[in-house]
């Protein structure tokens, strides 16, 4: 089974600064999908950004962008101009199109934004 | 569009009682997932369905847990009898391979407390 690793249990960033959350995964598949989800204190999981493995271009959604390194099996999330509302738990997720739509989640990174 | 709808939002019950959690997926989504989240174990996949058929229930803790999806618009997760260690937030999520990258859309979760 695929595994997703988030090696940073906690991170902090000063408001308006940039922070990068790391995610690595293990797979033998060539085609797959990657996601970052945000879980604020309200607890609902919200999709932040998504990436198709066969696309070289890194996905961007406003202040959120990814650094996708397929060969290194790395999928980091960069948050620019951090805001207080970015404080949350962030989960990296892998979706396999070949195992019945199965998803694999990392253990999460708790992000604190310092005013 | 209505998102994934879960009920109840909160449930407090006593050990030994039956608990039923309900989920209405997004219309048109053909996959439905039940997750459990605790501080100790993080986000765990319990079971998922494709086209109302259970595909993988290996995450269901034990026979006390059961899940059904009688039709495309409704699923239940039942715990009978409940135990204090079942206390957690239970998330339902749905997805469609025909929408986006098949990303998961989560409900707001059901917080279960078993006394």
Short mmCIF file of C-alpha atoms in Angstrom, two decimals:
data_model
loop_
_atom_site.label_atom_id
_atom_site.label_comp_id
_atom_site.label_asym_id
_atom_site.label_seq_id
_atom_site.Cartn_x
_atom_site.Cartn_y
_atom_site.Cartn_z
CA UNK A 1 0.00 0.00 0.00
CA UNK A 2 1.03 3.54 -0.60
CA UNK A 3 2.28 5.53 2.38
CA UNK A 4 2.26 9.27 2.92
CA UNK A 5 4.70 10.85 5.34
CA UNK A 6 4.53 14.28 6.90
CA UNK A 7 7.68 14.63 8.95
CA UNK A 8 6.77 17.91 10.63
CA UNK A 9 4.16 17.41 13.36
CA UNK A 10 4.17 21.14 14.13
CA UNK A 11 5.24 24.28 12.32
CA UNK A 12 4.94 27.96 13.06
CA UNK A 13 5.16 31.04 10.88
CA UNK A 14 5.06 34.74 11.45
CA UNK A 15 2.07 36.50 9.96
CA UNK A 16 2.81 37.72 6.40
CA UNK A 17 5.79 35.36 6.07
CA UNK A 18 6.11 32.22 3.97
CA UNK A 19 6.10 28.66 5.25
CA UNK A 20 6.60 25.31 3.56
CA UNK A 21 5.06 22.08 4.76
CA UNK A 22 6.69 18.88 3.60
CA UNK A 23 5.11 15.68 2.35
CA UNK A 24 6.67 12.59 0.85
CA UNK A 25 5.01 9.45 -0.39
CA UNK A 26 5.92 5.99 -1.45
CA UNK A 27 4.41 4.46 -4.57
CA UNK A 28 5.22 2.33 -7.57
CA UNK A 29 2.46 3.86 -9.63
CA UNK A 30 3.12 6.37 -12.37
CA UNK A 31 -0.32 7.91 -12.45
CA UNK A 32 -1.88 9.27 -9.28
CA UNK A 33 -3.23 12.40 -7.66
CA UNK A 34 -2.04 14.43 -4.70
CA UNK A 35 -3.92 16.79 -2.43
CA UNK A 36 -3.48 19.09 0.52
CA UNK A 37 -6.35 19.44 2.96
CA UNK A 38 -6.75 22.01 5.72
CA UNK A 39 -8.55 21.28 8.97
CA UNK A 40 -9.15 24.43 11.03
CA UNK A 41 -10.42 24.30 14.62
CA UNK A 42 -13.95 24.10 13.24
CA UNK A 43 -12.74 20.58 12.24
CA UNK A 44 -14.18 20.41 8.72
CA UNK A 45 -11.63 19.17 6.18
CA UNK A 46 -11.25 21.61 3.31
CA UNK A 47 -9.44 20.99 0.04
CA UNK A 48 -6.60 23.47 -0.41
CA UNK A 49 -4.88 22.37 -3.59
CA UNK A 50 -4.55 19.36 -5.91
CA UNK A 51 -1.99 18.04 -8.37
CA UNK A 52 -1.99 15.44 -11.12
CA UNK A 53 1.16 13.35 -11.20
CA UNK A 54 1.55 13.49 -14.95
CA UNK A 55 1.52 17.30 -14.99
CA UNK A 56 4.94 18.89 -14.66
CA UNK A 57 3.59 22.29 -13.75
CA UNK A 58 3.15 22.93 -10.06
CA UNK A 59 -0.39 23.75 -8.96
CA UNK A 60 -1.16 27.16 -7.53
CA UNK A 61 -4.23 28.48 -5.73
CA UNK A 62 -3.84 32.11 -4.71
CA UNK A 63 -1.36 32.16 -1.80
CA UNK A 64 -0.98 28.38 -1.84
CA UNK A 65 1.37 26.58 -4.17
CA UNK A 66 3.05 23.21 -4.32
CA UNK A 67 6.51 22.01 -5.18
CA UNK A 68 5.92 18.66 -6.83
CA UNK A 69 9.05 16.58 -7.38
CA UNK A 70 7.86 13.33 -8.93
CA UNK A 71 11.23 11.58 -9.00
CA UNK A 72 11.81 12.41 -5.36
CA UNK A 73 8.20 11.57 -4.49
CA UNK A 74 7.84 14.88 -2.73
CA UNK A 75 4.84 17.19 -2.60
CA UNK A 76 5.40 20.20 -0.38
CA UNK A 77 2.94 23.01 0.25
CA UNK A 78 4.03 26.62 0.31
CA UNK A 79 1.87 29.23 1.97
CA UNK A 80 2.82 32.79 1.10
CA UNK A 81 1.82 35.91 3.02
CA UNK A 82 0.55 33.78 5.90
CA UNK A 83 -2.63 34.93 7.57
CA UNK A 84 -4.09 34.17 10.98
CA UNK A 85 -6.83 32.19 9.27
CA UNK A 86 -4.23 29.80 7.88
CA UNK A 87 -3.72 28.33 11.33
CA UNK A 88 -4.90 24.74 11.07
CA UNK A 89 -3.88 21.14 10.71
CA UNK A 90 -2.73 20.35 7.17
CA UNK A 91 -2.98 16.89 5.69
CA UNK A 92 -1.28 15.60 2.60
CA UNK A 93 -3.20 12.93 0.69
CA UNK A 94 -2.55 10.52 -2.17
CA UNK A 95 -5.23 9.08 -4.37
CA UNK A 96 -4.64 5.97 -6.40
CA UNK A 97 -6.76 5.58 -9.51
CA UNK A 98 -5.79 1.92 -9.63
CA UNK A 99 -6.98 0.66 -6.25
CA UNK A 100 -10.66 1.41 -6.33
CA UNK A 101 -10.36 5.12 -5.62
CA UNK A 102 -8.48 4.58 -2.38
CA UNK A 103 -7.03 7.59 -0.54
CA UNK A 104 -3.99 7.63 1.75
CA UNK A 105 -3.45 10.44 4.26
CA UNK A 106 -0.40 11.65 6.13
CA UNK A 107 -0.46 12.23 9.87
CA UNK A 108 -0.81 15.97 9.51
CA UNK A 109 1.16 19.12 10.33
CA UNK A 110 -0.21 21.59 12.83
CA UNK A 111 0.48 25.14 11.64
CA UNK A 112 0.52 28.06 14.06
CA UNK A 113 0.49 31.60 12.72
CA UNK A 114 2.10 34.13 15.04
CA UNK A 115 0.68 37.66 14.91
CA UNK B 1 -24.75 22.99 -4.02
CA UNK B 2 -25.26 21.11 -0.78
CA UNK B 3 -22.15 19.47 0.55
CA UNK B 4 -21.84 16.20 2.41
CA UNK B 5 -24.37 16.20 5.22
CA UNK B 6 -23.76 14.30 8.42
CA UNK B 7 -25.94 13.81 11.45
CA UNK B 8 -25.85 14.11 14.34
CA UNK B 9 -23.14 16.75 14.81
CA UNK B 10 -22.69 15.69 18.40
CA UNK B 11 -23.70 12.55 20.22
CA UNK B 12 -23.18 11.70 23.86
CA UNK B 13 -24.16 8.23 24.91
CA UNK B 14 -23.45 5.68 27.57
CA UNK B 15 -21.37 2.58 27.16
CA UNK B 16 -23.36 -0.29 25.73
CA UNK B 17 -25.79 1.85 23.81
CA UNK B 18 -26.25 1.64 20.05
CA UNK B 19 -25.03 4.60 18.01
CA UNK B 20 -26.05 5.34 14.45
CA UNK B 21 -24.29 7.99 12.40
CA UNK B 22 -25.80 9.14 9.13
CA UNK B 23 -24.40 10.57 5.94
CA UNK B 24 -25.84 12.02 2.76
CA UNK B 25 -23.16 12.31 0.06
CA UNK B 26 -23.05 14.95 -2.62
CA UNK B 27 -25.51 14.14 -5.36
CA UNK B 28 -23.81 12.39 -8.26
CA UNK B 29 -20.81 11.20 -6.26
CA UNK B 30 -20.29 7.47 -6.58
CA UNK B 31 -17.78 6.88 -3.78
CA UNK B 32 -18.39 7.28 -0.07
CA UNK B 33 -15.88 7.02 2.74
CA UNK B 34 -16.15 6.79 6.53
CA UNK B 35 -13.17 8.04 8.55
CA UNK B 36 -12.51 8.20 12.27
CA UNK B 37 -10.26 10.86 13.79
CA UNK B 38 -8.69 10.79 17.25
CA UNK B 39 -5.72 12.55 18.77
CA UNK B 40 -3.94 9.26 19.33
CA UNK B 41 -4.51 7.58 15.98
CA UNK B 42 -5.11 10.50 13.64
CA UNK B 43 -7.35 10.00 10.61
CA UNK B 44 -8.27 6.38 9.98
CA UNK B 45 -10.24 5.00 7.06
CA UNK B 46 -12.95 2.69 8.33
CA UNK B 47 -14.71 1.68 5.14
CA UNK B 48 -15.46 2.93 1.68
CA UNK B 49 -18.08 2.24 -0.94
CA UNK B 50 -18.05 2.50 -4.71
CA UNK B 51 -21.48 2.61 -6.32
CA UNK B 52 -23.06 1.58 -3.00
CA UNK B 53 -20.89 -1.55 -2.76
CA UNK B 54 -18.39 -1.87 0.13
CA UNK B 55 -14.91 -2.11 -1.38
CA UNK B 56 -12.63 -2.12 1.63
CA UNK B 57 -13.79 -2.54 5.21
CA UNK B 58 -10.44 -3.62 6.62
CA UNK B 59 -10.35 -0.50 8.76
CA UNK B 60 -13.50 -1.37 10.66
CA UNK B 61 -12.22 -1.98 14.18
CA UNK B 62 -14.32 -5.00 15.06
CA UNK B 63 -17.70 -6.61 14.72
CA UNK B 64 -19.29 -3.91 16.80
CA UNK B 65 -18.97 -1.61 13.80
CA UNK B 66 -21.11 -1.95 10.70
CA UNK B 67 -21.80 0.30 7.74
CA UNK B 68 -24.44 0.26 5.07
CA UNK B 69 -25.22 2.16 1.94
CA UNK B 70 -28.71 1.16 0.85
CA UNK B 71 -28.78 3.71 -1.96
CA UNK B 72 -26.65 6.37 -3.61
CA UNK B 73 -27.85 9.13 -1.31
CA UNK B 74 -27.58 7.62 2.15
CA UNK B 75 -25.16 5.73 4.34
CA UNK B 76 -25.06 4.75 8.00
CA UNK B 77 -22.30 3.78 10.38
CA UNK B 78 -23.52 1.84 13.37
CA UNK B 79 -21.72 0.96 16.58
CA UNK B 80 -23.36 -1.65 18.78
CA UNK B 81 -22.56 -1.85 21.63
CA UNK B 82 -20.57 1.35 22.00
CA UNK B 83 -17.51 1.63 24.24
CA UNK B 84 -15.62 4.63 25.63
CA UNK B 85 -12.71 3.95 23.25
CA UNK B 86 -15.06 4.63 20.35
CA UNK B 87 -15.14 8.30 21.32
CA UNK B 88 -13.89 10.21 18.28
CA UNK B 89 -14.95 12.44 15.43
CA UNK B 90 -16.41 10.43 12.58
CA UNK B 91 -16.21 11.92 9.10
CA UNK B 92 -18.09 10.98 6.02
CA UNK B 93 -16.68 12.00 2.65
CA UNK B 94 -17.72 11.50 -0.94
CA UNK B 95 -16.04 11.77 -4.31
CA UNK B 96 -16.60 11.27 -7.99
CA UNK B 97 -14.03 10.13 -10.54
CA UNK B 98 -15.84 12.32 -13.06
CA UNK B 99 -15.39 15.53 -11.06
CA UNK B 100 -12.03 17.24 -10.78
CA UNK B 101 -9.36 14.81 -9.71
CA UNK B 102 -11.76 12.73 -7.68
CA UNK B 103 -10.96 14.68 -4.56
CA UNK B 104 -12.77 13.98 -1.32
CA UNK B 105 -15.46 16.30 -0.04
CA UNK B 106 -15.91 15.96 3.69
CA UNK B 107 -18.87 16.50 5.92
CA UNK B 108 -18.56 18.48 9.13
CA UNK B 109 -18.12 15.34 11.18
CA UNK B 110 -20.03 13.72 14.02
CA UNK B 111 -18.38 14.03 17.41
CA UNK B 112 -19.15 10.93 19.46
CA UNK B 113 -18.59 10.74 23.19
CA UNK B 114 -19.19 7.44 24.91
CA UNK B 115 -19.30 7.68 28.70
#
